[in-house]
Coordinates of C-alpha atoms (C1' of nucleotides) in Angstrom, one line a residue:
Chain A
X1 CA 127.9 105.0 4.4
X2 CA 127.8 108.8 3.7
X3 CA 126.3 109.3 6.5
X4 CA 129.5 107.6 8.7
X5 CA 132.3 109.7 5.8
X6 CA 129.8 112.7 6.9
X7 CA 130.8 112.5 10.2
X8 CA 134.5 111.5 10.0
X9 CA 135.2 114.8 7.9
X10 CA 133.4 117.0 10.4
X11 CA 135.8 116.1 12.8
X12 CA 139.0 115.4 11.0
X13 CA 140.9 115.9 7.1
X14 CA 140.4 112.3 5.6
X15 CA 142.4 111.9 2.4
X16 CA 140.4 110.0 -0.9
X17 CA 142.7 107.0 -0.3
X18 CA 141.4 106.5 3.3
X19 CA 137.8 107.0 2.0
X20 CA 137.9 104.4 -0.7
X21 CA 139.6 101.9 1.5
X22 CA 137.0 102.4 4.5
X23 CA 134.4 101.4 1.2
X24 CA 136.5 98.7 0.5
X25 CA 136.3 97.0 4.3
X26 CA 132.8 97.9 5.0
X27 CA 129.4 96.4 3.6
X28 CA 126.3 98.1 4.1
X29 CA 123.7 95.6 5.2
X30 CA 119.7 96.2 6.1
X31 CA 118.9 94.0 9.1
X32 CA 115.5 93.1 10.2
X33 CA 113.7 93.3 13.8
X34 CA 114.9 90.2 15.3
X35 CA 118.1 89.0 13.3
X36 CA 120.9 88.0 15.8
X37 CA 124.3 90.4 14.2
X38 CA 127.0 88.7 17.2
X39 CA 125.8 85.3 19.2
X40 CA 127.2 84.5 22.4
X41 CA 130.1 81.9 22.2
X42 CA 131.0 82.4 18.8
X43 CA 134.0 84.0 17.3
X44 CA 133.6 87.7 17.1
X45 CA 134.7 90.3 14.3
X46 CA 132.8 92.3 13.0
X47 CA 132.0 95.7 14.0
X48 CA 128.3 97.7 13.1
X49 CA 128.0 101.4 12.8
X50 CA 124.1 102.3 13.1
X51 CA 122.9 104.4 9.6
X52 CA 119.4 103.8 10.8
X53 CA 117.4 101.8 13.6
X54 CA 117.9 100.1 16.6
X55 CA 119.8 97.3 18.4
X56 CA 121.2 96.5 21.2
X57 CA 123.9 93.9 22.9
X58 CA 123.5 92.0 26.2
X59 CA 124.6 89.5 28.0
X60 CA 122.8 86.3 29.6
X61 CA 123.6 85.3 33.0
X62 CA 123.6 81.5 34.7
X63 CA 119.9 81.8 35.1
X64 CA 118.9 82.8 31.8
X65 CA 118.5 86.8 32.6
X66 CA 119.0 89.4 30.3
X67 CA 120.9 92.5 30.9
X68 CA 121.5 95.3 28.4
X69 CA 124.7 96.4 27.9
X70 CA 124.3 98.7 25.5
X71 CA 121.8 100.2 22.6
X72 CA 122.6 100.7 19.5
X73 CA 120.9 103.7 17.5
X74 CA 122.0 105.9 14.8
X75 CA 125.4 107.1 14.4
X76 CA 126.5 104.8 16.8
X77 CA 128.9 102.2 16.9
X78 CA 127.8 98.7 18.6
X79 CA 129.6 95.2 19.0
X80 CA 131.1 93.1 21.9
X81 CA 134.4 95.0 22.6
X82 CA 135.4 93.2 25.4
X83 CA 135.7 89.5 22.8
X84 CA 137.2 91.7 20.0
X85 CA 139.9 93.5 22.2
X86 CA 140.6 90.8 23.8
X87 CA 140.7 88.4 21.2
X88 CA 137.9 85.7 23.1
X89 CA 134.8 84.2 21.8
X90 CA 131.2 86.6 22.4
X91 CA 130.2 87.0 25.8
X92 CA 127.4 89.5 24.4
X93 CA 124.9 88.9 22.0
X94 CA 123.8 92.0 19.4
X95 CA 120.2 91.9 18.2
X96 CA 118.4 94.1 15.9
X97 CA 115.3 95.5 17.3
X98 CA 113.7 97.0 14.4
X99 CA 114.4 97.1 10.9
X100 CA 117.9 98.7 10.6
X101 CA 120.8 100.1 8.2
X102 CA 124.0 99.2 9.4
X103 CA 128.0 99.3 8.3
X104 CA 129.6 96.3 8.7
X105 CA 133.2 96.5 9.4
X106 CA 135.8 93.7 9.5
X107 CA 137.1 94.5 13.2
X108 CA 140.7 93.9 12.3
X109 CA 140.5 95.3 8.9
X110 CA 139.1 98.8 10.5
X111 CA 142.1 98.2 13.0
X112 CA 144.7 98.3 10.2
X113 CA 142.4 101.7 8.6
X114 CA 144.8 103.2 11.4
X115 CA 148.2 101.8 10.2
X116 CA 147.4 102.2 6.8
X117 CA 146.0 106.4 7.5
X118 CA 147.4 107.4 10.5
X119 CA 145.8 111.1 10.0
X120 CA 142.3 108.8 11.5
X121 CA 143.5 108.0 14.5
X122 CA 142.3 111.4 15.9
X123 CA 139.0 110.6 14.9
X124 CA 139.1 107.3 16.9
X125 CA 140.5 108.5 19.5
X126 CA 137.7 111.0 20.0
X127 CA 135.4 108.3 19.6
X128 CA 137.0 106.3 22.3
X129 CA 137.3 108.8 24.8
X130 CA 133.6 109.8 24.5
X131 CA 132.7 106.4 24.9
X132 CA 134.8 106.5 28.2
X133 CA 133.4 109.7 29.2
X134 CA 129.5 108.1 28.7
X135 CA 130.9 104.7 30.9
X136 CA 132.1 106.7 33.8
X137 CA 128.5 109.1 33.7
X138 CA 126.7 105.3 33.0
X139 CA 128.5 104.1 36.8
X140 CA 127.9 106.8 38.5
X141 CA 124.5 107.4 37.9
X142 CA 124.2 103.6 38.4
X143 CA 126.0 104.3 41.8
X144 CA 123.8 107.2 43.2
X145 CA 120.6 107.5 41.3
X146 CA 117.4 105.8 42.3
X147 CA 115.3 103.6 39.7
X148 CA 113.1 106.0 38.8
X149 CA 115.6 109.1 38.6
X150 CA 117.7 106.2 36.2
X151 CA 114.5 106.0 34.3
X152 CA 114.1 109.3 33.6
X153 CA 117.9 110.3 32.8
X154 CA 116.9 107.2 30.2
X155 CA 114.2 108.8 28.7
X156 CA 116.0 111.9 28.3
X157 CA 118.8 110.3 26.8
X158 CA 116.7 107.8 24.2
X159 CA 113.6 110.0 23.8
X160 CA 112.3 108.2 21.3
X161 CA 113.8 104.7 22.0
X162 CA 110.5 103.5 23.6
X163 CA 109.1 102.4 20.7
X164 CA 111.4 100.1 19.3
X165 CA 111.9 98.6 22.5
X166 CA 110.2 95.8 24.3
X167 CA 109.8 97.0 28.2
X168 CA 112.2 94.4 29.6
X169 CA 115.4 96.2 27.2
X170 CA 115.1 99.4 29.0
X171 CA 114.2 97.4 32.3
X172 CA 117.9 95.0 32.3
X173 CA 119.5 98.5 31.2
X174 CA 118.7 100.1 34.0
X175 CA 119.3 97.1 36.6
X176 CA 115.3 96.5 37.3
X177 CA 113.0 93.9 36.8
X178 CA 110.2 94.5 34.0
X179 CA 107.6 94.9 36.8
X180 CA 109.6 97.5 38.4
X181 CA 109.8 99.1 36.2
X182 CA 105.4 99.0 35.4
X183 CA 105.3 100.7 38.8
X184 CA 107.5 103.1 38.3
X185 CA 105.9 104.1 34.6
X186 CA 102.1 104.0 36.8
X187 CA 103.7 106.4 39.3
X188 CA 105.0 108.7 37.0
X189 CA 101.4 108.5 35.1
X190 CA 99.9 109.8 38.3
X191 CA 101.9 113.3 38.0
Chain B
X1 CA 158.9 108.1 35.2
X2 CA 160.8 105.1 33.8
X3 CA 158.7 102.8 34.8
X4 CA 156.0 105.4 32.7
X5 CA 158.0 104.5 29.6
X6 CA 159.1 101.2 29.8
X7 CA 155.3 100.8 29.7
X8 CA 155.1 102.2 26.2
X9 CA 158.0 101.0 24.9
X10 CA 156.7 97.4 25.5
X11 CA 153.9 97.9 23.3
X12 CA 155.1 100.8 20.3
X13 CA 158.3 102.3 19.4
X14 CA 159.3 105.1 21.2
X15 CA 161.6 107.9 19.7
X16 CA 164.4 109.8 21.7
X17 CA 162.6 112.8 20.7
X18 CA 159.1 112.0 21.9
X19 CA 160.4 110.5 25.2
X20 CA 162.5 113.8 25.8
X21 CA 158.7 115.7 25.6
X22 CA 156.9 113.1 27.7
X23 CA 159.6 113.9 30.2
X24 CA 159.5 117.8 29.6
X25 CA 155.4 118.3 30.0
X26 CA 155.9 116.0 32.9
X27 CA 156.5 116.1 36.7
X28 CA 157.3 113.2 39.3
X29 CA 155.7 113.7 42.3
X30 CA 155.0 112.4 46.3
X31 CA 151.5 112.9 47.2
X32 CA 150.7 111.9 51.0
X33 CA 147.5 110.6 52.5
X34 CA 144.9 113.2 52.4
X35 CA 146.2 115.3 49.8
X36 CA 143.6 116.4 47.1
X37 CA 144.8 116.0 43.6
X38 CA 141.5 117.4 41.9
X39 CA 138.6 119.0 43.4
X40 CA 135.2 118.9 42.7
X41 CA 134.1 122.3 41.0
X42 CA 137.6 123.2 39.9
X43 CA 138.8 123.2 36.8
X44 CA 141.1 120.0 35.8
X45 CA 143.4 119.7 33.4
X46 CA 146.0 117.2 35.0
X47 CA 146.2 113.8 34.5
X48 CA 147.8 111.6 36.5
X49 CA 149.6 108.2 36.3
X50 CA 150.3 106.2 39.5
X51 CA 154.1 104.9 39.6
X52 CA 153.5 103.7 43.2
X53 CA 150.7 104.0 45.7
X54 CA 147.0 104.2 45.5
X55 CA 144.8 107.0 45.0
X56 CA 140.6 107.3 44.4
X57 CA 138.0 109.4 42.3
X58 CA 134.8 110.0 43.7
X59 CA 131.5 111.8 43.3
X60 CA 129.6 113.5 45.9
X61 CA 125.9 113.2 45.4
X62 CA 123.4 115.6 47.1
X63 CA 123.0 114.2 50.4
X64 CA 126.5 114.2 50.6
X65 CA 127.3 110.2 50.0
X66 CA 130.7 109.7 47.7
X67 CA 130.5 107.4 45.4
X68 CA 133.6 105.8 44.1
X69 CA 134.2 106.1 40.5
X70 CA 137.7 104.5 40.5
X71 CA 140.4 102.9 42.3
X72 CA 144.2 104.6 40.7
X73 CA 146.8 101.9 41.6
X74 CA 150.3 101.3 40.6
X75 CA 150.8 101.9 36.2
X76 CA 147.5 103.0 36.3
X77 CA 145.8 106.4 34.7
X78 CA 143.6 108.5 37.5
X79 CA 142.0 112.0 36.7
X80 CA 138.5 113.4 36.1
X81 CA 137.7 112.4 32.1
X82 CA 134.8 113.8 32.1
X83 CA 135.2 116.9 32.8
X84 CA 138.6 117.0 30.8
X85 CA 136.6 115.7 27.3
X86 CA 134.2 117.9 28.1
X87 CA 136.4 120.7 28.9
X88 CA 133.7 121.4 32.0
X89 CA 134.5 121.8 36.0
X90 CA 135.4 118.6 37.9
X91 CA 132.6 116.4 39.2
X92 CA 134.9 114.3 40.8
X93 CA 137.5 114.0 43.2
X94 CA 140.5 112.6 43.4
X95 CA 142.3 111.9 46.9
X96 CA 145.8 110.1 48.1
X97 CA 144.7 107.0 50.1
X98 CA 148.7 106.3 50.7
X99 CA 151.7 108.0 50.2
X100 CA 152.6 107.7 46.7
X101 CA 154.4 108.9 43.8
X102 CA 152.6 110.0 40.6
X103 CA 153.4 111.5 37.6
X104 CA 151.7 115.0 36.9
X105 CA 150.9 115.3 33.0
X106 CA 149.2 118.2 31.8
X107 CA 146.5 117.1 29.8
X108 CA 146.8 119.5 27.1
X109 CA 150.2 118.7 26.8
X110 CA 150.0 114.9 26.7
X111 CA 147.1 115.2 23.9
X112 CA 149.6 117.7 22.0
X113 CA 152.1 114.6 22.5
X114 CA 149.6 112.6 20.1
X115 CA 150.1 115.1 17.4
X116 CA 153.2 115.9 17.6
X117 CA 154.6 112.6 17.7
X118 CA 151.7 110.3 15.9
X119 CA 153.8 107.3 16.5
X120 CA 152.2 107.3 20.4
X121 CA 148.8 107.0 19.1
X122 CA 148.9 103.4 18.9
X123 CA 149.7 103.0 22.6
X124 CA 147.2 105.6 23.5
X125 CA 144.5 104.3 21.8
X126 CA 145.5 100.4 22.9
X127 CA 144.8 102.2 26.5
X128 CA 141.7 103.7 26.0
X129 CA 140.3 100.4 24.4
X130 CA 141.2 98.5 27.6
X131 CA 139.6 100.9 29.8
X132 CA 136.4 100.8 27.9
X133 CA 136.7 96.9 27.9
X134 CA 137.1 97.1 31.7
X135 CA 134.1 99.6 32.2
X136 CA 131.9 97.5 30.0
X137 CA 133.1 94.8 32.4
X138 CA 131.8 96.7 35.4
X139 CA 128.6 97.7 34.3
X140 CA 127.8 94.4 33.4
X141 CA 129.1 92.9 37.0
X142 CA 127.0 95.5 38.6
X143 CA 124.1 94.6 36.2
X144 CA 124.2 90.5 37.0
X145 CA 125.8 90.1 40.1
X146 CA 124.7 90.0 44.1
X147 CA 126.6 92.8 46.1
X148 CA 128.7 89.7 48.1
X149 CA 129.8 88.3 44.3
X150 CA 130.9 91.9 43.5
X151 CA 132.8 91.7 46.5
X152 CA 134.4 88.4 45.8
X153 CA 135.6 90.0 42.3
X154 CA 136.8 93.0 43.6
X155 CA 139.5 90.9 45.8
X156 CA 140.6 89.5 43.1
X157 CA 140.7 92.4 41.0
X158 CA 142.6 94.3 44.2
X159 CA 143.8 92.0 45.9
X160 CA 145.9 93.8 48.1
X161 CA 144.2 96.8 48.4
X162 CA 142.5 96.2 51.7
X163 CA 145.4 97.8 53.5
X164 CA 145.1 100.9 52.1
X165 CA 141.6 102.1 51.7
X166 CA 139.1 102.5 54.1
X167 CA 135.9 99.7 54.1
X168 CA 133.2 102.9 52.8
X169 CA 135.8 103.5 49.7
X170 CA 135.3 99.6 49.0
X171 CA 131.4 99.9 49.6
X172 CA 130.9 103.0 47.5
X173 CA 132.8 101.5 44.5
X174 CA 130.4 98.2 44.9
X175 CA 127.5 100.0 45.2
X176 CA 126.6 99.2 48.6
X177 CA 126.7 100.8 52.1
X178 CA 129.5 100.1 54.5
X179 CA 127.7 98.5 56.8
X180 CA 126.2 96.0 54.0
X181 CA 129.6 95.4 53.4
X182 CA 130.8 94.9 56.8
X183 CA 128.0 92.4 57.2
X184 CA 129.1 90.6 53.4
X185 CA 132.5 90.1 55.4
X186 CA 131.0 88.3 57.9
X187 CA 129.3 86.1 56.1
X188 CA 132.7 84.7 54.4
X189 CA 134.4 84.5 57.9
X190 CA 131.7 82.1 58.6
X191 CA 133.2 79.8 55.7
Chain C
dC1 C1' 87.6 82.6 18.0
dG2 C1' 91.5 81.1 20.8
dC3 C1' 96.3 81.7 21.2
dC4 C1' 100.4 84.1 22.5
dG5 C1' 103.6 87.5 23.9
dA6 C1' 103.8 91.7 26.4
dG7 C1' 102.4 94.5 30.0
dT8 C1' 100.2 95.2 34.4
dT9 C1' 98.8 94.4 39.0
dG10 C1' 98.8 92.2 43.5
dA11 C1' 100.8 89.9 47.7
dA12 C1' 104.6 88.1 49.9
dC13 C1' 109.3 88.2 50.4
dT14 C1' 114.2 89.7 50.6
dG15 C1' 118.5 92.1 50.2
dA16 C1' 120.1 96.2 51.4
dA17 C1' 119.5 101.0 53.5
dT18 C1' 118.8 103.6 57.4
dC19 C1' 119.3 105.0 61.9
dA20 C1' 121.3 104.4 66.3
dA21 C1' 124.4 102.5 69.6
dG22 C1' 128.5 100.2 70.9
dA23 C1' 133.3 98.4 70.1
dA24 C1' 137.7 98.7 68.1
dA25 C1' 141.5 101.1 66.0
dC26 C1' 144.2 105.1 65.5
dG27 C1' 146.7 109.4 66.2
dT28 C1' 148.1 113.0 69.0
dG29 C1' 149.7 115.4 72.8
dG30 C1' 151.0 115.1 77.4
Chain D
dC1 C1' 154.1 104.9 77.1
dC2 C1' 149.6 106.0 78.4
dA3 C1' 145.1 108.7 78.2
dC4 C1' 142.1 111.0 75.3
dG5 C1' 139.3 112.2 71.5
dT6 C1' 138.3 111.0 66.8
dT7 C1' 137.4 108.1 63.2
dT8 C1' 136.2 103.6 61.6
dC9 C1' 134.0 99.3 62.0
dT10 C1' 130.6 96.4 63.8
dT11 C1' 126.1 95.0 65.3
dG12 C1' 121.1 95.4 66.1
dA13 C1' 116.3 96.8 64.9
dT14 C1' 113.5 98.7 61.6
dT15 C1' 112.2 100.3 57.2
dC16 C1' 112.0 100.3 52.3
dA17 C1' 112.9 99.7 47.4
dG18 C1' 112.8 96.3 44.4
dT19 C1' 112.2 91.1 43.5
dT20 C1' 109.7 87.2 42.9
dC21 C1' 105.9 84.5 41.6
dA22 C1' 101.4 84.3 40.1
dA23 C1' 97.3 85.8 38.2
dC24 C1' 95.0 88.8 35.1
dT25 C1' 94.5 92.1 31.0
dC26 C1' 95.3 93.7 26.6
dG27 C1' 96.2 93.7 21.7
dG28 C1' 97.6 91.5 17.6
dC29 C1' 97.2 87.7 14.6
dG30 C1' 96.7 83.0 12.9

DNA sequence: CGCCGAGTTGAACTGAATCAAGAAACGTGG
DNA sequence: CCACGTTTCTTGATTCAGTTCAACTCGGCG
């Protein structure tokens, strides 16, 4: 939790009273490699800041594929956004891939942390357009980069991601198949 | 520009005072097909909302293929946001499809608006969560779906805005060649 | 030891890209 | 209003990146 209050005060003023009440909404919780934090179809609202680990969400499609959506690592916030915002059941699923440290946040509660302290909403907003900014890079690299150039933007993003992943996360991030993405790890072995 | 604010009225109280900035840091204006709102390499720091019209932002990769980032329609926000948040040159492009009327905000200003009048936060924030709900939506569409399903979506999404862009505009934001996409259109003529 | 999930490798297949040529639509100037 | 050049769209033939499906390997673990 210090670690999140940490990063709120480098970027903005946040008064005791806001401090104590983002304690008062928020439980730390350790999570183990496998647990299952949002399930598809259910009701959705809660919200996990990352102190430590890794998850990430995804959704499954008519045939039973996976595709990753998003990982979760530290100092980052991960849930099913679309269900929350728009008030629907979880079309994403959020799964702890090794053992983790989260925040848990009520979603609404953390929602009313900005009516209650309005001095926060910069930091949120920050947050939100950064997230945007990452989206928009996230399609266009999607749009113009090749597998293996994907791959490689990847590693240099999540360096150290590999492992605490199984091959076929990093494979439905990218858009590939698990084998495609063997053959492109063998090519890149060869230089 | 009313139709601008009866936008945010709808969703948060709006005072005389903060309306009378909007409107001062503001400028209505008629863009024709062609024109070139931002430039790639150029610095940015305008933001646009469409009050009638439609307008795209693009990359340009290294062989020289554009790749459509996103469509700017009628009550909808266009500009380059990642080189705004990360105060760096434009990357993208953004180009008049029709004639249409936007309104010019400097994006300075308009972030100034949040702090000197906090009671807009709400409706900015309220934006910026919908538009990372509808980029998560994307990415996952482009992760799960066949290029001809992406198209289906995208006619619902737009539905009228086959009159006004040109088929590689629509093939760049799918992902997909023109020609792939001209060939996707015959296929539904055929049912 | 044998099982099991994960990763790799191989062969055949496929959706989409590419390259090239032709047809249609469009705008401009006479 | 037509003729012309330009751009856009379509169509065809070929190529290619990535998928699919299946078999095999590897390492951990009961």
């Amino acid at each position: 939790m210090e670690a999140l209050i940490n990063k709120i005060k480098s970027s903005i003023q946040l008064s005791p009273e806001a401090e104590a009440y983002l304690f008062s909404i928020s439980t730390k919780k350790k999570v183990t490699k496998g647990d299952i934090l949002i399930r598809e179809g259910q009701t959705v609202d809660k919200i996990f800041f990352v102190i430590e680990g890794c998850l990430r969400s995804y959704c499954t499609d008519k045939k039973g594929k996976e595709h990753t959506l998003q990982f979760g690592v530290k100092n980052w916030w991960i849930s099913d956004y679309i269900a929350i915002h728009n008030n629907e059941r979880a079309t994403l699923t959020v799964e702890c891939l090794k053992d983790s440290t989260v925040i848990e946040f009520n979603a609404k509660k953390l929602n009313g942390t900005l009516t209650l302290f309005p001095e926060y909403e910069p930091f949120q907003r920050n947050l939100l357009e950064r997230h945007v900014v990452s989206l928009h890079k996230r399609i266009l690299n999607q749009l113009q980069l090749t597998a293996p150039e994907r791959y490689d933007l990847f590693l240099q993003q999540y360096p150290d991601i590999e492992q605490d992943t199984r091959n076929y996360h990093i494979a439905s991030y990218l858009g590939i198949t698990q084998e495609s993405l063997s053959r492109i790890r063998l090519e890149k072995s060869k230089n």
